[in-house]
Structure formats: structure tokens, C-alpha cells
Protein backbone atom coordinates (compact mmCIF):
# COMPACT_ATOMS: atom_id res chain seq x y z
CA MET A 1 -10.20 36.49 5.07
CA ALA A 2 -6.63 35.66 6.05
CA ALA A 3 -7.50 31.97 5.91
CA CYS A 4 -8.97 32.45 2.43
CA ALA A 5 -5.79 34.15 1.29
CA LEU A 6 -3.76 31.24 2.66
CA ARG A 7 -5.94 28.72 0.81
CA ARG A 8 -5.59 30.66 -2.43
CA ALA A 9 -1.81 30.87 -1.98
CA LEU A 10 -1.57 27.12 -1.35
CA LEU A 11 -3.70 26.27 -4.37
CA SER A 12 -1.67 28.65 -6.50
CA SER A 13 1.59 27.09 -5.37
CA VAL A 14 0.29 23.59 -6.08
CA SER A 15 -0.82 24.61 -9.58
CA THR A 16 2.67 25.91 -10.40
CA TYR A 17 4.45 22.91 -8.87
CA SER A 18 5.24 21.27 -12.19
CA ARG A 19 7.10 24.39 -13.32
CA LYS A 20 9.21 25.16 -10.28
CA HIS A 21 9.40 21.98 -8.14
CA THR A 22 10.65 24.04 -5.20
CA HIS A 23 7.55 24.53 -3.07
CA ARG A 24 7.64 23.65 0.57
CA ILE A 25 5.96 20.47 1.74
CA LEU A 26 3.71 21.06 4.72
CA SER A 27 3.27 18.56 7.49
CA PHE A 28 1.80 18.99 10.93
CA ALA A 29 3.97 19.73 13.92
CA GLU A 30 4.27 17.03 16.54
CA ALA A 31 1.43 16.88 19.03
CA SER A 32 -0.19 14.19 21.10
CA SER A 33 -3.66 14.81 19.69
CA ARG A 34 -4.89 12.65 16.82
CA PHE A 35 -5.52 13.85 13.29
CA ASP A 36 -7.02 12.22 10.24
CA VAL A 37 -5.14 12.57 6.99
CA TYR A 38 -8.40 13.04 5.10
CA LYS A 39 -10.58 14.73 7.71
CA PRO A 40 -13.38 16.57 5.85
CA GLN A 41 -13.15 20.35 5.75
CA GLN A 42 -16.04 22.77 5.41
CA THR A 43 -16.31 24.93 2.31
CA CYS A 44 -15.21 28.51 2.89
CA HIS A 45 -18.25 30.76 2.33
CA VAL A 46 -16.01 33.69 1.37
CA CYS A 47 -13.73 32.16 -1.26
CA GLY A 48 -15.83 29.06 -2.01
CA LEU A 49 -12.82 26.72 -1.86
CA PHE A 50 -13.11 23.21 -0.54
CA GLY A 51 -9.56 22.21 -1.49
CA SER A 52 -8.38 20.35 -4.53
CA GLY A 53 -7.38 16.70 -4.47
CA GLN A 54 -3.74 17.75 -4.54
CA GLN A 55 -4.21 20.06 -1.59
CA ARG A 56 -5.79 17.30 0.49
CA ARG A 57 -2.92 15.00 -0.29
CA PHE A 58 -0.32 17.53 0.82
CA MET A 59 -2.19 18.67 3.92
CA SER A 60 -3.85 17.05 6.92
CA SER A 61 -6.43 18.26 9.41
CA ARG A 62 -5.51 18.96 13.01
CA PRO A 63 -7.45 20.39 15.94
CA GLU A 64 -7.56 24.16 16.24
CA GLY A 65 -4.37 25.78 17.48
CA LYS A 66 -1.98 23.36 15.74
CA ILE A 67 0.50 24.71 13.23
CA LEU A 68 2.13 23.46 10.08
CA GLU A 69 5.83 22.73 9.87
CA THR A 70 8.14 22.49 6.87
CA VAL A 71 9.55 19.01 6.28
CA GLY A 72 11.26 19.45 2.93
CA VAL A 73 11.21 20.75 -0.63
CA PHE A 74 9.35 19.11 -3.51
CA GLU A 75 11.32 17.46 -6.28
CA ALA A 76 10.19 16.65 -9.81
CA VAL A 77 8.06 13.53 -10.12
CA LYS A 78 9.82 10.90 -12.24
CA GLN A 79 7.83 10.24 -15.39
CA HIS A 80 10.40 7.68 -16.54
CA GLY A 81 12.87 5.50 -14.68
CA LYS A 82 12.69 4.60 -11.02
CA TYR A 83 13.43 6.20 -7.65
CA GLU A 84 16.62 5.14 -5.94
CA THR A 85 17.31 3.85 -2.44
CA GLY A 86 17.14 6.76 0.00
CA GLN A 87 14.48 8.78 -1.83
CA LEU A 88 12.23 10.68 0.61
CA PHE A 89 8.56 10.94 -0.36
CA LEU A 90 5.01 11.65 0.71
CA HIS A 91 2.46 8.93 -0.04
CA SER A 92 0.02 10.45 -2.53
CA VAL A 93 -2.97 8.55 -1.10
CA PHE A 94 -2.31 8.10 2.63
CA GLY A 95 -0.13 11.15 3.16
CA TYR A 96 2.58 9.59 5.31
CA ARG A 97 6.29 10.42 5.13
CA GLY A 98 8.52 7.59 3.94
CA ILE A 99 11.82 6.62 2.38
CA VAL A 100 12.55 4.12 -0.40
CA LEU A 101 14.56 1.06 0.58
CA PHE A 102 14.67 -0.66 -2.83
CA PRO A 103 12.49 -1.16 -5.92
CA TRP A 104 10.68 -4.26 -7.18
CA HIS A 105 9.61 -5.02 -10.73
CA ALA A 106 6.13 -6.53 -10.58
CA ARG A 107 3.73 -7.89 -13.20
CA LEU A 108 0.61 -5.73 -13.11
CA TYR A 109 -2.57 -7.49 -14.28
CA ASP A 110 -4.92 -4.56 -14.87
CA ARG A 111 -8.45 -5.69 -15.74
CA ASP A 112 -9.46 -2.11 -16.41
CA VAL A 113 -7.46 -2.39 -19.64
CA THR A 114 -9.16 -4.54 -22.28
CA PRO A 115 -6.61 -6.95 -23.79
CA PRO A 116 -6.56 -8.14 -27.41
CA MET A 117 -8.48 -11.39 -27.87
CA SER A 118 -5.28 -13.22 -28.83
CA ASP A 119 -3.73 -12.34 -25.48
CA SER A 120 -6.55 -13.71 -23.33
CA LYS A 121 -6.50 -16.94 -21.38
CA PRO A 122 -9.26 -18.91 -19.63
CA GLU A 123 -9.74 -18.21 -15.94
CA PRO A 124 -10.17 -20.67 -13.06
CA PRO A 125 -13.65 -22.20 -12.75
CA GLY A 126 -16.22 -19.96 -11.08
CA THR A 127 -14.53 -16.61 -11.70
CA HIS A 128 -16.11 -13.56 -13.31
CA GLY A 129 -16.34 -14.96 -16.82
CA SER A 130 -13.97 -12.36 -18.24
CA LYS A 131 -10.54 -13.09 -19.64
CA GLU A 132 -7.23 -12.83 -17.85
CA VAL A 133 -5.07 -9.98 -19.04
CA LYS A 134 -1.37 -10.15 -19.74
CA GLY A 135 0.90 -8.81 -17.04
CA LYS A 136 2.69 -5.54 -17.70
CA THR A 137 5.90 -4.68 -15.84
CA HIS A 138 5.40 -1.99 -13.22
CA THR A 139 7.68 -0.59 -10.52
CA TYR A 140 6.81 -0.92 -6.84
CA TYR A 141 8.95 0.01 -3.85
CA GLN A 142 9.75 -1.38 -0.43
CA VAL A 143 9.60 1.61 1.91
CA LEU A 144 9.94 2.64 5.53
CA ILE A 145 7.11 4.69 7.04
CA ASP A 146 7.84 7.46 9.53
CA THR A 147 6.60 6.14 12.89
CA ARG A 148 5.27 9.60 13.76
CA ASP A 149 2.71 9.17 10.99
CA CYS A 150 1.70 5.55 11.67
CA PRO A 151 -0.87 6.33 14.41
CA HIS A 152 -2.57 8.88 12.19
CA ILE A 153 -3.10 6.53 9.24
CA SER A 154 -3.95 3.40 11.25
CA GLN A 155 -7.67 3.71 10.49
CA ARG A 156 -7.02 3.92 6.75
CA SER A 157 -4.02 1.69 6.18
CA GLN A 158 -2.34 -1.22 7.92
CA THR A 159 1.36 -0.48 8.16
CA GLU A 160 2.37 -4.08 9.02
CA ALA A 161 2.49 -4.92 5.32
CA VAL A 162 5.41 -7.34 5.71
CA THR A 163 4.93 -10.55 7.67
CA PHE A 164 7.04 -13.69 7.94
CA LEU A 165 6.61 -17.21 9.14
CA ALA A 166 9.03 -17.59 12.03
CA ASN A 167 11.51 -20.42 12.47
CA HIS A 168 10.45 -24.06 12.30
CA ASP A 169 10.52 -24.48 16.09
CA ASP A 170 6.99 -23.10 16.30
CA SER A 171 4.78 -23.79 13.30
CA ARG A 172 2.20 -21.26 14.50
CA ALA A 173 4.63 -18.36 14.92
CA LEU A 174 4.19 -15.31 12.75
CA TYR A 175 5.84 -11.97 13.14
CA ALA A 176 5.32 -8.62 11.47
CA ILE A 177 7.63 -5.71 10.80
CA PRO A 178 5.73 -2.50 11.60
CA GLY A 179 6.14 0.46 9.32
CA LEU A 180 7.18 -1.41 6.16
CA ASP A 181 5.00 -0.94 3.11
CA TYR A 182 4.87 -1.58 -0.62
CA VAL A 183 3.98 1.42 -2.79
CA SER A 184 3.58 1.82 -6.52
CA HIS A 185 5.55 4.34 -8.55
CA GLU A 186 2.57 6.69 -8.86
CA ASP A 187 2.09 6.68 -5.06
CA ILE A 188 5.34 8.61 -4.57
CA LEU A 189 5.59 12.39 -4.27
CA PRO A 190 9.36 12.91 -3.91
CA TYR A 191 10.91 15.56 -1.72
CA TYR A 192 14.30 16.64 -0.43
CA SER A 193 15.30 17.38 3.16
CA THR A 194 18.52 18.66 4.71
CA GLU A 195 17.90 16.63 7.88
CA GLN A 196 20.34 13.79 8.40
CA ILE A 197 17.61 11.71 10.08
CA PRO A 198 14.39 12.88 8.40
CA ILE A 199 12.48 9.62 9.01
CA GLN A 200 11.89 8.19 12.46
CA HIS A 201 11.95 4.39 12.34
CA GLU A 202 14.04 1.92 14.30
CA LEU A 203 15.49 0.51 11.07
CA PHE A 204 16.41 3.84 9.49
CA GLU A 205 19.93 4.14 10.91
CA ARG A 206 20.51 0.39 10.63
CA PHE A 207 19.69 0.36 6.93
CA LEU A 208 20.66 3.83 5.69
CA MET A 209 23.40 6.39 6.20
CA TYR A 210 23.71 10.05 5.31
CA ASN A 211 26.02 10.86 2.39
CA PRO A 212 25.82 14.52 1.25
CA THR A 213 27.77 13.74 -1.94
CA LYS A 214 24.98 11.49 -3.22
CA SER A 215 21.55 12.28 -4.64
CA PRO A 216 19.43 11.35 -2.80
CA PRO A 217 21.81 11.89 0.15
CA PHE A 218 20.98 8.56 1.85
CA THR A 219 22.70 5.34 0.79
CA ALA A 220 22.19 1.71 1.72
CA ARG A 221 24.35 0.23 4.45
CA ASP A 222 25.72 -3.28 4.06
CA THR A 223 23.10 -4.39 6.59
CA LEU A 224 20.28 -3.39 4.22
CA LYS A 225 21.92 -5.14 1.28
CA ALA A 226 22.44 -8.31 3.32
CA TRP A 227 18.90 -8.21 4.72
CA GLN A 228 17.43 -7.80 1.24
CA GLU A 229 19.52 -10.63 -0.17
CA LYS A 230 18.75 -13.08 2.63
CA ASN A 231 15.04 -12.30 2.78
CA HIS A 232 14.45 -11.85 -0.92
CA PRO A 233 12.05 -14.84 -1.24
CA TRP A 234 9.85 -13.52 1.57
CA LEU A 235 9.91 -9.87 0.55
CA GLU A 236 9.57 -10.22 -3.20
CA LEU A 237 6.55 -8.65 -4.80
CA SER A 238 5.91 -10.39 -8.12
CA ASP A 239 2.24 -9.99 -9.14
CA VAL A 240 -0.26 -7.16 -8.69
CA HIS A 241 -3.92 -7.52 -9.69
CA ARG A 242 -6.30 -4.60 -10.22
CA GLU A 243 -9.94 -4.18 -11.24
CA THR A 244 -12.54 -1.40 -10.97
CA THR A 245 -16.29 -1.82 -10.49
CA GLU A 246 -18.57 1.24 -10.38
CA ASN A 247 -15.67 3.56 -9.48
CA ILE A 248 -14.37 1.28 -6.70
CA ARG A 249 -10.90 -0.01 -7.56
CA VAL A 250 -9.56 -3.10 -5.83
CA THR A 251 -5.82 -3.84 -5.92
CA VAL A 252 -4.49 -7.18 -4.64
CA ILE A 253 -0.86 -8.14 -4.00
CA PRO A 254 -0.25 -11.78 -2.94
CA PHE A 255 2.94 -13.00 -1.22
CA TYR A 256 4.08 -16.55 -0.62
CA MET A 257 5.15 -17.03 2.99
CA GLY A 258 6.31 -20.63 3.19
CA MET A 259 5.27 -24.15 4.07
CA ARG A 260 4.68 -25.80 7.43
CA GLU A 261 4.11 -29.42 8.40
CA ALA A 262 0.98 -30.06 10.43
CA GLN A 263 -0.46 -33.46 11.36
CA ASN A 264 1.62 -35.30 8.77
CA SER A 265 0.56 -32.94 5.97
CA HIS A 266 1.97 -29.85 4.34
CA VAL A 267 0.27 -26.49 4.79
CA TYR A 268 1.22 -23.63 2.46
CA TRP A 269 0.74 -20.02 3.56
CA TRP A 270 0.23 -16.78 1.66
CA ARG A 271 -0.34 -13.18 2.67
CA TYR A 272 -2.41 -10.86 0.50
CA CYS A 273 -2.58 -7.07 0.72
CA ILE A 274 -5.71 -5.33 -0.55
CA ARG A 275 -6.38 -1.67 -1.23
CA LEU A 276 -9.86 -0.33 -1.96
CA GLU A 277 -10.08 3.09 -3.59
CA ASN A 278 -13.15 5.20 -4.29
CA LEU A 279 -12.48 6.93 -7.61
CA GLY A 280 -15.86 8.67 -7.67
CA ASN A 281 -17.70 11.31 -5.65
CA GLU A 282 -20.34 9.10 -4.01
CA VAL A 283 -19.89 8.11 -0.34
CA VAL A 284 -20.02 4.32 0.09
CA GLN A 285 -19.30 1.79 2.83
CA LEU A 286 -17.92 -1.74 2.67
CA ARG A 287 -20.37 -4.08 4.38
CA GLU A 288 -19.51 -7.67 3.45
CA ARG A 289 -16.86 -9.83 1.85
CA HIS A 290 -17.40 -12.99 -0.19
CA TRP A 291 -14.37 -15.11 -1.03
CA ARG A 292 -13.95 -18.23 -3.16
CA ILE A 293 -10.72 -20.14 -2.55
CA PHE A 294 -9.75 -22.92 -4.93
CA SER A 295 -6.94 -25.32 -4.03
CA LEU A 296 -4.97 -27.51 -6.41
CA SER A 297 -5.98 -30.41 -4.15
CA GLY A 298 -9.45 -30.03 -5.63
CA THR A 299 -11.26 -28.22 -2.82
CA LEU A 300 -13.33 -25.07 -3.27
CA GLU A 301 -14.00 -23.05 -0.12
CA THR A 302 -16.48 -20.22 0.31
CA VAL A 303 -15.93 -17.54 2.95
CA ARG A 304 -18.54 -14.88 3.68
CA GLY A 305 -18.62 -12.35 6.50
CA ARG A 306 -19.11 -8.79 7.66
CA GLY A 307 -16.52 -6.20 6.70
CA VAL A 308 -12.80 -6.88 6.51
CA VAL A 309 -10.36 -7.31 9.43
CA GLY A 310 -13.17 -6.33 11.80
CA ARG A 311 -13.90 -3.03 10.03
CA GLU A 312 -16.51 -1.64 7.67
CA PRO A 313 -14.63 1.32 6.19
CA VAL A 314 -16.35 4.32 4.63
CA LEU A 315 -14.88 5.46 1.31
CA SER A 316 -15.52 9.08 0.41
CA LYS A 317 -13.95 11.85 -1.64
CA GLU A 318 -12.16 13.05 1.51
CA GLN A 319 -11.15 9.53 2.67
CA PRO A 320 -10.99 7.61 -0.60
CA ALA A 321 -8.85 4.59 0.29
CA PHE A 322 -8.53 1.73 2.75
CA GLN A 323 -5.72 -0.82 2.83
CA TYR A 324 -5.38 -4.05 4.80
CA SER A 325 -3.68 -7.44 4.70
CA SER A 326 -4.72 -10.95 5.65
CA HIS A 327 -3.52 -14.54 5.31
CA VAL A 328 -4.71 -17.78 3.73
CA SER A 329 -3.46 -21.37 3.87
CA LEU A 330 -3.90 -24.32 1.52
CA GLN A 331 -2.99 -27.98 1.72
CA ALA A 332 -1.59 -27.73 -1.80
CA PRO A 333 1.31 -25.76 -3.31
CA SER A 334 -0.96 -23.59 -5.44
CA GLY A 335 -4.49 -22.33 -5.92
CA HIS A 336 -6.64 -19.31 -6.77
CA MET A 337 -8.72 -16.74 -4.93
CA TRP A 338 -11.44 -14.39 -6.15
CA GLY A 339 -14.64 -12.86 -4.85
CA THR A 340 -16.63 -9.70 -4.22
CA PHE A 341 -17.08 -6.92 -1.69
CA ARG A 342 -20.66 -5.85 -0.93
CA ILE A 343 -20.76 -2.05 -0.98
CA GLU A 344 -23.58 0.08 0.45
CA ARG A 345 -24.62 3.52 -0.82
CA THR A 346 -25.96 6.29 1.40
CA ASP A 347 -29.53 5.54 0.23
CA GLY A 348 -29.23 1.97 1.52
CA SER A 349 -28.87 0.27 -1.87
CA HIS A 350 -26.02 -2.19 -2.49
CA PHE A 351 -23.76 -3.32 -5.29
CA ASP A 352 -20.97 -5.89 -5.55
CA VAL A 353 -17.39 -4.92 -6.35
CA ARG A 354 -15.30 -7.60 -8.00
CA ILE A 355 -12.07 -8.77 -6.39
CA PRO A 356 -9.76 -9.67 -9.30
CA PRO A 357 -8.84 -13.37 -9.33
CA PHE A 358 -5.25 -14.02 -8.39
CA SER A 359 -2.99 -17.04 -8.21
CA LEU A 360 -1.48 -18.48 -5.06
CA GLU A 361 1.84 -19.96 -6.15
CA SER A 362 4.49 -21.42 -3.88
CA ASN A 363 8.19 -20.96 -4.49
CA LYS A 364 9.51 -23.99 -6.31
CA ASP A 365 12.80 -24.30 -4.40
CA ASP A 366 13.18 -24.71 -0.66
CA LYS A 367 14.03 -21.54 1.24
CA ALA A 368 15.59 -21.05 4.62
CA PRO A 369 13.56 -19.21 7.27
CA PRO A 370 13.76 -15.40 7.13
CA ALA A 371 16.94 -13.86 8.47
CA GLY A 372 17.40 -10.49 10.05
CA TYR A 373 16.76 -8.61 13.25
CA THR A 374 14.65 -9.38 16.26
CA PHE A 375 11.99 -6.70 16.34
């Protein structure tokens, strides 16, 4: 009964959040045991509550005996404008704690929105037969993830979302910066904390400093400004592509990484980040991927295989999303990618989810190798 009362109190506080914006954010106290941000919970037979979507996003499951700790106080969600450098937040989908480094203005190509006929353009050969929509400006953010949360979301989201080609001395070298992510404006649930170091990440104190006279009270150091300026071509998020098929939404963000010379030819590299989200109630599992990769050189490659990055994630109401990144190379400065994910239902039937076609475009001007720290 006490647990039921606690659930009711939490749901009540969440429902009045938009009026007061002062409710405590709950996160789990440090412990060595693993937890899953979206671990299913049994329905309470006394109060009949399973937990609303908002409750699941603010809470995580831990083994018995673990307690909740307060990490901050909710702030009002920005309906207009953007969040500033130093804004603390919870990720609304993956539940991790993070802090905003700086915003990006991206072009969002949302195929779930039907464009006027006059705004449509033909697509590359072999794509879905629909028309390409016009890009709409949308705000995304470069963020740091609290390293205490990274192990707990590793099965649902890759946190090495930023990768670079290394210097020209080794054409095969690639390095990643753990705990850096790109999040959309609607992913952010802002909060305030009185801690001077609320996020644990090796770059936090290098990039940010505490300033109680500011709001938010964390400002960018010169090192962050210099790092952003020098690495802008490799960090920049310019296009986001999104499409939903049978309640499964696929979001793709491509990044140009640079060019390398190999066997007297040029090889161009891109990274692409993909998020799959189950917007419905049915439990499904990703089984196969089918890619078509068109290069400006005239080649068309087909790639088919099991799962993605060695996994076949289950998408359910309790664990609705999976995010990963991969890389592709072409022997031409531009091209296109598109394809499908084969999804399996619990009854064994399958359906294909469309991956929205997206362009692979190289930067027109030559860029120096990425600058910054040795991680």
C-alpha cells in the first residue's frame, strides 16, 4: 500500500509539472549493479498503475534495496527559442543526465509530413517512389553524457556518437569521443542543480566552468570555444531525415568525415547515426537490414545482413528506442543511401520499415584534420 501511495504521488506530481516546474528529478543512487532505463515493471494489483510514459522517462528500474536520489529541480520546457550552453537535462527517451555544449541548426526532412506538390523533387533511382520533402530548420544540440549513466544505456544507445578520421599519417585510423551525443530539442527535459560539478565526464571541467551569476550557471571556457571552432567541419550536423512505417520511426543523421588517399584513388568517408523508435504498443524486433548505396561514380551497392552492429534489438512500450552509428565510404565525393529494416512481430510475421533516403555530400573546401585533445 505504501508503494501504491508513492506511485500515486509521483503520477500526481508529474501531472502538475507544467504548472509548478519545481518537482524533484529522481535518479538512482550510485551502485555497482546494472539497471535498465526501461526495465518493465509489473502492474500493481492494488492501485492498477503500470506507470505513465512520463513516469518511465523520469524513473529507472534498479534491483531491490536500491534507493532514489535527488539530482535537481525541473525547469520549464522551452516551447520557443533554444537552450543555452551549460543547460542540464534528462534525455526524454534514454533517460541519461547530460549538459548542452552548443546548439546546431539542422534541416529536418520529415517524410511523415506530406509536402505540397510544388515543393516535391524527384528522388534518386531505386528509392521508395515518394517525393522528397523540403527541409525545415530544427534545433539539435551537442551534449556531454554523464559517464555514470553510459553503462546503463549501452544496450539501447551508442554514446560514441562523434567520430573523426585521425591525422594523415595513418589512413586507417579512426577515433571516437565517448559520451558525446546529438539530441533534438524535444529530447531535452531541462533541470537545475546547485552542484558545481553535476555531470561526470572528463571534458566537463575542460569545457565548462561554474558561474553562479549566470543562468544556467555553467559557461563555456575558451577551450570549448576553440575546440568548436577548429572542429566545426567534423562536428557539424546539417541534415536530419525521418520517416515512420507502421509506428516504427527511423531517424538518420549523416556526417561527412573526410577524404583519404588509397591505392592512387580518393576514398570519401561518412558516418551516419540511426535511431529506431517504436511509437506503438506492439512488441517488435529488428531482424535484418537491407541497404542500397549509390555513388556518383555510377556504382550501386546492395548490403543485406542480420541485425545492426551485431544486435537485433527488441522495441517495446517499455524499451521503445534503439540508437547506433556506422560508417560508409565511397570512391566519389557524393552519393545516396536508402533501404529497409525487416521487423518481426511476436506472432512471427514480418514487415519492412523504410529507411529514409539521404544524401552523402562531401565538404567542398579542404579541411585540416580534427584538432583537440588526446582522449
